[in-house]
Tab-separated table of C-alpha atoms in Angstrom:
chain	number	residue	atom	x	y	z
A	379	UNK	CA	7.221	12.870	1.014
A	380	UNK	CA	10.632	11.503	1.902
A	381	UNK	CA	11.818	8.342	0.180
A	382	UNK	CA	10.711	5.255	2.056
A	383	UNK	CA	7.788	6.993	3.763
A	384	UNK	CA	4.181	6.210	2.983
A	385	UNK	CA	0.752	7.355	4.094
A	386	UNK	CA	-1.857	5.333	5.929
A	387	UNK	CA	-5.404	6.624	5.529
A	388	UNK	CA	-7.173	6.146	8.843
A	389	UNK	CA	-9.794	7.530	11.191
A	390	UNK	CA	-9.257	8.630	14.755
A	391	UNK	CA	-12.184	8.266	17.159
A	392	UNK	CA	-12.211	10.786	20.008
A	393	UNK	CA	-14.772	11.982	22.504
A	394	UNK	CA	-15.930	15.594	22.228
A	395	UNK	CA	-13.657	16.526	25.133
A	396	UNK	CA	-10.652	14.802	23.587
A	397	UNK	CA	-11.292	16.529	20.280
A	398	UNK	CA	-11.381	19.910	22.029
A	399	UNK	CA	-8.099	19.091	23.791
A	400	UNK	CA	-6.506	18.025	20.515
A	401	UNK	CA	-7.625	21.155	18.678
A	402	UNK	CA	-6.266	23.300	21.527
A	403	UNK	CA	-2.936	21.443	21.455
A	404	UNK	CA	-2.599	21.862	17.687
A	405	UNK	CA	-3.321	25.602	17.876
A	406	UNK	CA	-1.011	26.069	20.866
A	407	UNK	CA	1.903	24.251	19.224
A	408	UNK	CA	1.067	25.568	15.733
A	409	UNK	CA	1.187	22.066	14.273
A	410	UNK	CA	-0.801	20.068	11.781
A	411	UNK	CA	-2.586	16.920	12.884
A	412	UNK	CA	-0.662	14.663	10.494
A	413	UNK	CA	2.684	15.922	11.839
A	414	UNK	CA	1.637	15.319	15.440
A	415	UNK	CA	0.261	11.841	14.746
A	416	UNK	CA	3.358	10.910	12.736
A	417	UNK	CA	5.621	11.959	15.605
A	418	UNK	CA	3.535	10.129	18.214
A	419	UNK	CA	3.321	6.929	16.184
A	420	UNK	CA	7.025	7.041	15.251
A	421	UNK	CA	8.046	7.462	18.885
A	422	UNK	CA	5.744	4.623	19.930
A	423	UNK	CA	7.041	2.255	17.247
A	424	UNK	CA	10.664	3.171	18.003
A	425	UNK	CA	10.096	2.032	21.591
A	426	UNK	CA	8.737	-1.358	20.463
A	427	UNK	CA	10.899	-4.438	19.825
A	428	UNK	CA	11.789	-5.163	16.200
A	429	UNK	CA	9.352	-7.268	14.204
A	430	UNK	CA	10.473	-10.891	13.876
A	431	UNK	CA	12.391	-11.667	10.700
A	432	UNK	CA	10.039	-14.575	10.021
A	433	UNK	CA	7.123	-12.167	9.567
A	434	UNK	CA	9.011	-10.156	6.948
A	435	UNK	CA	10.077	-13.338	5.178
A	436	UNK	CA	6.501	-14.685	5.171
A	437	UNK	CA	5.265	-11.402	3.718
A	438	UNK	CA	7.934	-11.574	1.007
A	439	UNK	CA	6.888	-15.119	0.150
A	440	UNK	CA	3.242	-14.036	-0.044
A	441	UNK	CA	4.146	-11.185	-2.405
A	442	UNK	CA	6.177	-13.541	-4.606
A	443	UNK	CA	3.307	-16.042	-4.731
A	444	UNK	CA	0.832	-13.303	-5.652
A	445	UNK	CA	3.237	-12.081	-8.328
A	446	UNK	CA	3.481	-15.587	-9.766
A	447	UNK	CA	-0.324	-15.928	-9.901
A	448	UNK	CA	-0.776	-12.526	-11.571
A	449	UNK	CA	1.865	-13.299	-14.206
A	450	UNK	CA	0.211	-16.638	-14.924
A	451	UNK	CA	-3.158	-14.909	-15.397
A	452	UNK	CA	-1.555	-12.331	-17.702
A	453	UNK	CA	0.024	-15.092	-19.829
A	454	UNK	CA	-3.413	-16.683	-20.139
A	455	UNK	CA	-5.151	-13.441	-21.211
A	456	UNK	CA	-2.588	-11.851	-23.553
A	457	UNK	CA	-3.183	-14.229	-26.511
A	458	UNK	CA	-6.846	-13.166	-26.541
A	459	UNK	CA	-5.734	-9.583	-27.196
A	460	UNK	CA	-3.835	-10.604	-30.336
A	461	UNK	CA	-6.535	-12.683	-32.063
A	462	UNK	CA	-6.988	-10.992	-35.486
A	463	UNK	CA	-10.388	-12.649	-36.043
A	464	UNK	CA	-11.907	-11.741	-32.673
A	465	UNK	CA	-11.080	-8.224	-31.489
A	466	UNK	CA	-10.656	-8.047	-27.731
A	467	UNK	CA	-13.527	-6.419	-25.846
A	468	UNK	CA	-12.795	-3.216	-23.968
A	469	UNK	CA	-13.191	-4.888	-20.585
A	470	UNK	CA	-10.490	-7.433	-21.487
A	471	UNK	CA	-8.077	-4.714	-22.596
A	472	UNK	CA	-8.715	-2.923	-19.285
A	473	UNK	CA	-8.301	-6.146	-17.313
A	474	UNK	CA	-4.903	-6.795	-18.914
A	475	UNK	CA	-3.831	-3.199	-18.252
A	476	UNK	CA	-4.892	-3.534	-14.607
A	477	UNK	CA	-2.995	-6.815	-14.279
A	478	UNK	CA	0.131	-5.239	-15.769
A	479	UNK	CA	-0.126	-2.331	-13.314
A	480	UNK	CA	-0.628	-4.715	-10.390
A	481	UNK	CA	2.374	-6.800	-11.474
A	482	UNK	CA	4.521	-3.665	-11.667
A	483	UNK	CA	3.390	-2.665	-8.154
A	484	UNK	CA	4.151	-6.131	-6.770
A	485	UNK	CA	7.570	-6.137	-8.461
A	486	UNK	CA	8.387	-2.814	-6.808
A	487	UNK	CA	7.202	-4.196	-3.481
A	488	UNK	CA	9.263	-7.369	-3.886
A	489	UNK	CA	12.318	-5.336	-4.936
A	490	UNK	CA	12.047	-3.119	-1.860
A	491	UNK	CA	12.675	-6.075	0.443
């Protein structure tokens, strides 16, 4: 996949007749469904006005707030992993690992803006 592209898992609901038409079109043009849908959606979005800058800024603020909360939770849990008298349970080790992975994902998302 090209850099900057991403996939969106989705379902498409068609009538039986529409499905037959789509299958015929794909065979006729020798295309895959994902290629056709990508082209159609890209063309549609290209014809739309740009999203307001405020929406992107609000999303960035939401990501930063979520990142702050996750880091705070990680700071609270990490000392429990290092207690020499009470070994951390497996679920806590996994929870910390999941938090670290989520923080890394949010940092990448925040850095991409």
